[in-house]
Amino acid sequence: MPPFFSNKRLIVLLVCIVILVGLIGYSMSERRSMTWPEQFIVDSVGWVQSVFSQPAHMVAGFFDTIEDIRNVYEENQALKAQLDDYATVSVEVDELRRQNDQLKESLDITESLYDASYRSAAVINRSPDRWNEFIGINKGAQNGIEEDMSVITSEGLVGKVARVSQFTSTVQLLTDQDRANRISAMASEDDSVYGFIEGIDEDTGYLHFTKIETDMEVEEGMTVVTSGLGGVFPRGLEIGEVIGVKDDEFGLTQSAYVEPAANFHHLDYVMVVERESQSLEPDIDPDLGDDDE
Amino acid sequence: MNRYLIIIVLFLMFIIEGTWFQYFLADRFMIEFQWVPRFVLVLIIYIGLFHGRLTGVIYALAFGILYDVVYGPFLGVYTFSFGLISYILCWPLYIVRRNVSLNIVAATIAVLFIEYFVYLINDVLGLAMLSHEAFIYERLLPTIGINFVFAVMISYPWRKLLEEIRKRMNPQES
């Protein structure tokens, strides 16, 4: 039998390792959009995946329905209790909305951080090795999806669009551990507390809400929403609820644990949110300046 | 004609790993343990054992590229590791081919190697938030378990199909 690794094989192996390292470096480079062969593969596979995932959604929906039926009585009781408040609240909302419109008109405000438009999409895949928390959705550049748009379910924020192909795109969930995956968020009751959402705690499943100023009061039960200050997400998308607060390791800032509102384990349909208000004027946006060079 | 059947089965398995498996098994029962399906790899190792090393490596590279492009943030990780492990494990020997338990052991070793390799890559790049011990108990052992069960279950029909095709491809051998 010949020796297991002859010289020739060793050289081939080394060349392969060099290529591997090069490719990893290339794919880690910032702001890389997908090349056309990648888009072609992802779109063709995505088409088959969407065919397969439709019956899966139906069966999964059937299981959910059975679970719903079991809880229907308690839910009904709770909803009846809330319904009494509904009439008064809706009158109040109408009144406030009218007032708000009038005030905006008088001040000539045309856009706000809350403005957004929504597109619905179905989840077609989830990466099977759970090292990264990516899901694929069946809408792409042809449907007007762009990178960095935020993605929500009816319950709350789940992530942002990471890669866009022509007919499919990939969403990076909030739970992904990538260091660049952080979101400007705020918790508000009387006055707003600003901070960043930075990944998830593996053991407890709570999100880290960090970089909160020490003199701000953060309490359990506060609702955390996106602040819209990062220039990517619109304001007011629900993220979750504060569970506990602790001081940071150096005592300069506080951080809190946030229980996510959305269920990251059961994603069937999502909505992609497009922020309407411009983040920066084009002539002072440094990114556009880079493209000109 | 039958070779297309192999490709179709592999592709279906690739699709199922990302869709059905994630909806029905992973999302409902994967809260504490992470079961990672490596079914395509298991099937490829069998192919390599039955149809020769070169065929196995070609399938491994093709599906490695699919994994890298469709799922992974890093290109090349799966292409390299799939190709390497199928080259190492696919001894084109009659004894290995004949013995079912050796087939299954080879497939399991391949899964073990891939899991470790991808863990190391993610660890080096700072993406793996799992300690080594947690990785072994929460991820490696359940993954090996589920892929071992799959390798055992698939062995009879898949080996039979591969043997059939092999005989048709070189009829003078048998």
PDB file of N, CA and C in Angstrom, chain B residues 102-171:
ATOM      1  N   LEU B 102     -19.125  -1.503   9.639  1.00  0.00           N
ATOM      2  CA  LEU B 102     -18.012  -0.604   9.286  1.00  0.00           C
ATOM      3  C   LEU B 102     -18.522   0.604   8.508  1.00  0.00           C
ATOM      4  N   ASN B 103     -19.510   0.382   7.628  1.00  0.00           N
ATOM      5  CA  ASN B 103     -20.118   1.508   6.906  1.00  0.00           C
ATOM      6  C   ASN B 103     -20.662   2.531   7.889  1.00  0.00           C
ATOM      7  N   ILE B 104     -21.434   2.006   8.868  1.00  0.00           N
ATOM      8  CA  ILE B 104     -22.086   2.912   9.822  1.00  0.00           C
ATOM      9  C   ILE B 104     -21.041   3.654  10.656  1.00  0.00           C
ATOM     10  N   VAL B 105     -19.995   2.915  11.067  1.00  0.00           N
ATOM     11  CA  VAL B 105     -18.932   3.555  11.850  1.00  0.00           C
ATOM     12  C   VAL B 105     -18.276   4.669  11.038  1.00  0.00           C
ATOM     13  N   ALA B 106     -18.016   4.404   9.759  1.00  0.00           N
ATOM     14  CA  ALA B 106     -17.389   5.434   8.909  1.00  0.00           C
ATOM     15  C   ALA B 106     -18.271   6.670   8.839  1.00  0.00           C
ATOM     16  N   ALA B 107     -19.583   6.471   8.665  1.00  0.00           N
ATOM     17  CA  ALA B 107     -20.486   7.616   8.564  1.00  0.00           C
ATOM     18  C   ALA B 107     -20.488   8.409   9.868  1.00  0.00           C
ATOM     19  N   THR B 108     -20.484   7.689  10.999  1.00  0.00           N
ATOM     20  CA  THR B 108     -20.507   8.379  12.288  1.00  0.00           C
ATOM     21  C   THR B 108     -19.232   9.173  12.520  1.00  0.00           C
ATOM     22  N   ILE B 109     -18.090   8.566  12.145  1.00  0.00           N
ATOM     23  CA  ILE B 109     -16.815   9.292  12.290  1.00  0.00           C
ATOM     24  C   ILE B 109     -16.841  10.559  11.440  1.00  0.00           C
ATOM     25  N   ALA B 110     -17.428  10.458  10.247  1.00  0.00           N
ATOM     26  CA  ALA B 110     -17.500  11.637   9.383  1.00  0.00           C
ATOM     27  C   ALA B 110     -18.287  12.742  10.060  1.00  0.00           C
ATOM     28  N   VAL B 111     -19.427  12.387  10.682  1.00  0.00           N
ATOM     29  CA  VAL B 111     -20.250  13.392  11.363  1.00  0.00           C
ATOM     30  C   VAL B 111     -19.457  14.022  12.505  1.00  0.00           C
ATOM     31  N   LEU B 112     -18.762  13.174  13.268  1.00  0.00           N
ATOM     32  CA  LEU B 112     -17.944  13.666  14.390  1.00  0.00           C
ATOM     33  C   LEU B 112     -16.907  14.663  13.898  1.00  0.00           C
ATOM     34  N   PHE B 113     -16.220  14.299  12.804  1.00  0.00           N
ATOM     35  CA  PHE B 113     -15.177  15.169  12.260  1.00  0.00           C
ATOM     36  C   PHE B 113     -15.761  16.511  11.819  1.00  0.00           C
ATOM     37  N   ILE B 114     -16.878  16.463  11.088  1.00  0.00           N
ATOM     38  CA  ILE B 114     -17.473  17.705  10.567  1.00  0.00           C
ATOM     39  C   ILE B 114     -17.889  18.614  11.718  1.00  0.00           C
ATOM     40  N   GLU B 115     -18.548  18.037  12.732  1.00  0.00           N
ATOM     41  CA  GLU B 115     -19.007  18.855  13.849  1.00  0.00           C
ATOM     42  C   GLU B 115     -17.827  19.551  14.521  1.00  0.00           C
ATOM     43  N   TYR B 116     -16.751  18.782  14.760  1.00  0.00           N
ATOM     44  CA  TYR B 116     -15.586  19.357  15.422  1.00  0.00           C
ATOM     45  C   TYR B 116     -14.940  20.426  14.567  1.00  0.00           C
ATOM     46  N   PHE B 117     -14.822  20.134  13.274  1.00  0.00           N
ATOM     47  CA  PHE B 117     -14.160  21.084  12.377  1.00  0.00           C
ATOM     48  C   PHE B 117     -14.921  22.405  12.346  1.00  0.00           C
ATOM     49  N   VAL B 118     -16.256  22.330  12.192  1.00  0.00           N
ATOM     50  CA  VAL B 118     -17.040  23.555  12.105  1.00  0.00           C
ATOM     51  C   VAL B 118     -17.023  24.290  13.450  1.00  0.00           C
ATOM     52  N   TYR B 119     -17.014  23.515  14.552  1.00  0.00           N
ATOM     53  CA  TYR B 119     -16.904  24.156  15.865  1.00  0.00           C
ATOM     54  C   TYR B 119     -15.594  24.926  15.994  1.00  0.00           C
ATOM     55  N   LEU B 120     -14.505  24.292  15.557  1.00  0.00           N
ATOM     56  CA  LEU B 120     -13.203  24.959  15.669  1.00  0.00           C
ATOM     57  C   LEU B 120     -13.163  26.228  14.830  1.00  0.00           C
ATOM     58  N   ILE B 121     -13.681  26.142  13.594  1.00  0.00           N
ATOM     59  CA  ILE B 121     -13.706  27.332  12.733  1.00  0.00           C
ATOM     60  C   ILE B 121     -14.492  28.447  13.415  1.00  0.00           C
ATOM     61  N   ASN B 122     -15.687  28.110  13.941  1.00  0.00           N
ATOM     62  CA  ASN B 122     -16.513  29.136  14.580  1.00  0.00           C
ATOM     63  C   ASN B 122     -15.854  29.665  15.843  1.00  0.00           C
ATOM     64  N   ASP B 123     -15.149  28.792  16.541  1.00  0.00           N
ATOM     65  CA  ASP B 123     -14.469  29.205  17.767  1.00  0.00           C
ATOM     66  C   ASP B 123     -13.348  30.186  17.454  1.00  0.00           C
ATOM     67  N   VAL B 124     -12.570  29.860  16.417  1.00  0.00           N
ATOM     68  CA  VAL B 124     -11.464  30.732  16.031  1.00  0.00           C
ATOM     69  C   VAL B 124     -11.982  32.095  15.603  1.00  0.00           C
ATOM     70  N   LEU B 125     -13.103  32.099  14.882  1.00  0.00           N
ATOM     71  CA  LEU B 125     -13.651  33.353  14.400  1.00  0.00           C
ATOM     72  C   LEU B 125     -14.511  34.050  15.446  1.00  0.00           C
ATOM     73  N   GLY B 126     -14.638  33.443  16.640  1.00  0.00           N
ATOM     74  CA  GLY B 126     -15.336  34.106  17.731  1.00  0.00           C
ATOM     75  C   GLY B 126     -16.835  34.063  17.639  1.00  0.00           C
ATOM     76  N   LEU B 127     -17.382  33.126  16.885  1.00  0.00           N
ATOM     77  CA  LEU B 127     -18.840  33.053  16.763  1.00  0.00           C
ATOM     78  C   LEU B 127     -19.451  31.999  17.658  1.00  0.00           C
ATOM     79  N   ALA B 128     -18.628  31.025  18.107  1.00  0.00           N
ATOM     80  CA  ALA B 128     -19.173  29.949  18.935  1.00  0.00           C
ATOM     81  C   ALA B 128     -19.210  30.421  20.376  1.00  0.00           C
ATOM     82  N   MET B 129     -20.417  30.621  20.898  1.00  0.00           N
ATOM     83  CA  MET B 129     -20.550  31.077  22.273  1.00  0.00           C
ATOM     84  C   MET B 129     -20.699  29.897  23.226  1.00  0.00           C
ATOM     85  N   LEU B 130     -20.171  28.756  22.825  1.00  0.00           N
ATOM     86  CA  LEU B 130     -20.346  27.545  23.610  1.00  0.00           C
ATOM     87  C   LEU B 130     -18.988  27.132  24.168  1.00  0.00           C
ATOM     88  N   SER B 131     -18.945  26.808  25.450  1.00  0.00           N
ATOM     89  CA  SER B 131     -17.703  26.259  25.980  1.00  0.00           C
ATOM     90  C   SER B 131     -17.522  24.853  25.405  1.00  0.00           C
ATOM     91  N   HIS B 132     -16.285  24.367  25.510  1.00  0.00           N
ATOM     92  CA  HIS B 132     -15.999  23.073  24.898  1.00  0.00           C
ATOM     93  C   HIS B 132     -16.840  21.963  25.515  1.00  0.00           C
ATOM     94  N   GLU B 133     -17.006  22.050  26.830  1.00  0.00           N
ATOM     95  CA  GLU B 133     -17.777  21.014  27.522  1.00  0.00           C
ATOM     96  C   GLU B 133     -19.244  21.057  27.102  1.00  0.00           C
ATOM     97  N   ALA B 134     -19.799  22.276  27.071  1.00  0.00           N
ATOM     98  CA  ALA B 134     -21.204  22.431  26.663  1.00  0.00           C
ATOM     99  C   ALA B 134     -21.384  21.959  25.234  1.00  0.00           C
ATOM    100  N   PHE B 135     -20.372  22.241  24.401  1.00  0.00           N
ATOM    101  CA  PHE B 135     -20.454  21.802  23.013  1.00  0.00           C
ATOM    102  C   PHE B 135     -20.588  20.290  22.931  1.00  0.00           C
ATOM    103  N   ILE B 136     -19.765  19.577  23.733  1.00  0.00           N
ATOM    104  CA  ILE B 136     -19.800  18.119  23.659  1.00  0.00           C
ATOM    105  C   ILE B 136     -21.149  17.578  24.124  1.00  0.00           C
ATOM    106  N   TYR B 137     -21.655  18.102  25.264  1.00  0.00           N
ATOM    107  CA  TYR B 137     -22.867  17.502  25.811  1.00  0.00           C
ATOM    108  C   TYR B 137     -24.125  17.966  25.118  1.00  0.00           C
ATOM    109  N   GLU B 138     -24.205  19.263  24.781  1.00  0.00           N
ATOM    110  CA  GLU B 138     -25.454  19.772  24.235  1.00  0.00           C
ATOM    111  C   GLU B 138     -25.552  19.599  22.741  1.00  0.00           C
ATOM    112  N   ARG B 139     -24.423  19.424  22.081  1.00  0.00           N
ATOM    113  CA  ARG B 139     -24.458  19.471  20.639  1.00  0.00           C
ATOM    114  C   ARG B 139     -23.876  18.243  19.975  1.00  0.00           C
ATOM    115  N   LEU B 140     -22.650  17.877  20.407  1.00  0.00           N
ATOM    116  CA  LEU B 140     -21.960  16.803  19.701  1.00  0.00           C
ATOM    117  C   LEU B 140     -22.654  15.463  19.910  1.00  0.00           C
ATOM    118  N   LEU B 141     -22.937  15.127  21.173  1.00  0.00           N
ATOM    119  CA  LEU B 141     -23.515  13.805  21.444  1.00  0.00           C
ATOM    120  C   LEU B 141     -24.912  13.641  20.844  1.00  0.00           C
ATOM    121  N   PRO B 142     -25.838  14.620  21.033  1.00  0.00           N
ATOM    122  CA  PRO B 142     -27.145  14.460  20.369  1.00  0.00           C
ATOM    123  C   PRO B 142     -27.029  14.371  18.849  1.00  0.00           C
ATOM    124  N   THR B 143     -26.107  15.172  18.286  1.00  0.00           N
ATOM    125  CA  THR B 143     -25.944  15.154  16.828  1.00  0.00           C
ATOM    126  C   THR B 143     -25.464  13.799  16.343  1.00  0.00           C
ATOM    127  N   ILE B 144     -24.442  13.265  17.041  1.00  0.00           N
ATOM    128  CA  ILE B 144     -23.949  11.950  16.643  1.00  0.00           C
ATOM    129  C   ILE B 144     -25.048  10.914  16.806  1.00  0.00           C
ATOM    130  N   GLY B 145     -25.825  11.038  17.884  1.00  0.00           N
ATOM    131  CA  GLY B 145     -26.905  10.087  18.120  1.00  0.00           C
ATOM    132  C   GLY B 145     -27.892  10.064  16.976  1.00  0.00           C
ATOM    133  N   ILE B 146     -28.385  11.249  16.602  1.00  0.00           N
ATOM    134  CA  ILE B 146     -29.455  11.271  15.590  1.00  0.00           C
ATOM    135  C   ILE B 146     -28.917  10.837  14.233  1.00  0.00           C
ATOM    136  N   ASN B 147     -27.641  11.179  13.935  1.00  0.00           N
ATOM    137  CA  ASN B 147     -27.102  10.774  12.646  1.00  0.00           C
ATOM    138  C   ASN B 147     -26.758   9.294  12.614  1.00  0.00           C
ATOM    139  N   PHE B 148     -26.383   8.747  13.791  1.00  0.00           N
ATOM    140  CA  PHE B 148     -26.142   7.300  13.877  1.00  0.00           C
ATOM    141  C   PHE B 148     -27.443   6.557  13.597  1.00  0.00           C
ATOM    142  N   VAL B 149     -28.529   6.994  14.232  1.00  0.00           N
ATOM    143  CA  VAL B 149     -29.825   6.352  14.011  1.00  0.00           C
ATOM    144  C   VAL B 149     -30.203   6.432  12.538  1.00  0.00           C
ATOM    145  N   PHE B 150     -29.966   7.603  11.926  1.00  0.00           N
ATOM    146  CA  PHE B 150     -30.273   7.753  10.511  1.00  0.00           C
ATOM    147  C   PHE B 150     -29.429   6.801   9.668  1.00  0.00           C
ATOM    148  N   ALA B 151     -28.126   6.700  10.005  1.00  0.00           N
ATOM    149  CA  ALA B 151     -27.235   5.831   9.238  1.00  0.00           C
ATOM    150  C   ALA B 151     -27.696   4.381   9.328  1.00  0.00           C
ATOM    151  N   VAL B 152     -28.151   3.971  10.519  1.00  0.00           N
ATOM    152  CA  VAL B 152     -28.627   2.596  10.670  1.00  0.00           C
ATOM    153  C   VAL B 152     -29.902   2.393   9.866  1.00  0.00           C
ATOM    154  N   MET B 153     -30.818   3.357   9.967  1.00  0.00           N
ATOM    155  CA  MET B 153     -32.101   3.200   9.297  1.00  0.00           C
ATOM    156  C   MET B 153     -31.952   3.162   7.787  1.00  0.00           C
ATOM    157  N   ILE B 154     -31.073   4.011   7.264  1.00  0.00           N
ATOM    158  CA  ILE B 154     -30.976   4.149   5.815  1.00  0.00           C
ATOM    159  C   ILE B 154     -30.116   3.034   5.218  1.00  0.00           C
ATOM    160  N   SER B 155     -29.323   2.334   6.052  1.00  0.00           N
ATOM    161  CA  SER B 155     -28.273   1.461   5.507  1.00  0.00           C
ATOM    162  C   SER B 155     -28.837   0.405   4.567  1.00  0.00           C
ATOM    163  N   TYR B 156     -29.940  -0.262   4.950  1.00  0.00           N
ATOM    164  CA  TYR B 156     -30.393  -1.366   4.103  1.00  0.00           C
ATOM    165  C   TYR B 156     -30.842  -0.904   2.712  1.00  0.00           C
ATOM    166  N   PRO B 157     -31.859   0.014   2.619  1.00  0.00           N
ATOM    167  CA  PRO B 157     -32.280   0.411   1.265  1.00  0.00           C
ATOM    168  C   PRO B 157     -31.197   1.131   0.470  1.00  0.00           C
ATOM    169  N   TRP B 158     -30.424   1.976   1.127  1.00  0.00           N
ATOM    170  CA  TRP B 158     -29.432   2.783   0.406  1.00  0.00           C
ATOM    171  C   TRP B 158     -28.300   1.916  -0.100  1.00  0.00           C
ATOM    172  N   ARG B 159     -27.822   0.975   0.721  1.00  0.00           N
ATOM    173  CA  ARG B 159     -26.744   0.092   0.277  1.00  0.00           C
ATOM    174  C   ARG B 159     -27.210  -0.772  -0.889  1.00  0.00           C
ATOM    175  N   LYS B 160     -28.486  -1.216  -0.787  1.00  0.00           N
ATOM    176  CA  LYS B 160     -29.009  -2.062  -1.845  1.00  0.00           C
ATOM    177  C   LYS B 160     -29.030  -1.309  -3.180  1.00  0.00           C
ATOM    178  N   LEU B 161     -29.513  -0.083  -3.114  1.00  0.00           N
ATOM    179  CA  LEU B 161     -29.566   0.749  -4.326  1.00  0.00           C
ATOM    180  C   LEU B 161     -28.171   0.970  -4.901  1.00  0.00           C
ATOM    181  N   LEU B 162     -27.206   1.306  -4.006  1.00  0.00           N
ATOM    182  CA  LEU B 162     -25.845   1.598  -4.478  1.00  0.00           C
ATOM    183  C   LEU B 162     -25.203   0.364  -5.086  1.00  0.00           C
ATOM    184  N   GLU B 163     -25.447  -0.784  -4.446  1.00  0.00           N
ATOM    185  CA  GLU B 163     -24.880  -2.032  -4.959  1.00  0.00           C
ATOM    186  C   GLU B 163     -25.422  -2.340  -6.355  1.00  0.00           C
ATOM    187  N   GLU B 164     -26.731  -2.130  -6.507  1.00  0.00           N
ATOM    188  CA  GLU B 164     -27.382  -2.352  -7.800  1.00  0.00           C
ATOM    189  C   GLU B 164     -26.736  -1.511  -8.888  1.00  0.00           C
ATOM    190  N   ILE B 165     -26.581  -0.214  -8.571  1.00  0.00           N
ATOM    191  CA  ILE B 165     -26.020   0.702  -9.559  1.00  0.00           C
ATOM    192  C   ILE B 165     -24.576   0.327  -9.873  1.00  0.00           C
ATOM    193  N   ARG B 166     -23.829  -0.084  -8.846  1.00  0.00           N
ATOM    194  CA  ARG B 166     -22.423  -0.421  -9.049  1.00  0.00           C
ATOM    195  C   ARG B 166     -22.292  -1.626  -9.979  1.00  0.00           C
ATOM    196  N   LYS B 167     -23.178  -2.595  -9.775  1.00  0.00           N
ATOM    197  CA  LYS B 167     -23.127  -3.788 -10.627  1.00  0.00           C
ATOM    198  C   LYS B 167     -23.443  -3.417 -12.074  1.00  0.00           C
ATOM    199  N   ARG B 168     -24.409  -2.504 -12.231  1.00  0.00           N
ATOM    200  CA  ARG B 168     -24.773  -2.122 -13.591  1.00  0.00           C
ATOM    201  C   ARG B 168     -23.636  -1.356 -14.266  1.00  0.00           C
ATOM    202  N   MET B 169     -22.881  -0.589 -13.463  1.00  0.00           N
ATOM    203  CA  MET B 169     -21.830   0.228 -14.060  1.00  0.00           C
ATOM    204  C   MET B 169     -20.633  -0.606 -14.490  1.00  0.00           C
ATOM    205  N   ASN B 170     -20.206  -1.589 -13.661  1.00  0.00           N
ATOM    206  CA  ASN B 170     -19.155  -2.495 -14.126  1.00  0.00           C
ATOM    207  C   ASN B 170     -19.618  -3.944 -14.022  1.00  0.00           C
ATOM    208  N   PRO B 171     -20.264  -4.410 -15.068  1.00  0.00           N
ATOM    209  CA  PRO B 171     -20.848  -5.751 -15.022  1.00  0.00           C
ATOM    210  C   PRO B 171     -19.803  -6.863 -14.992  1.00  0.00           C
TER     211      PRO B 171
END
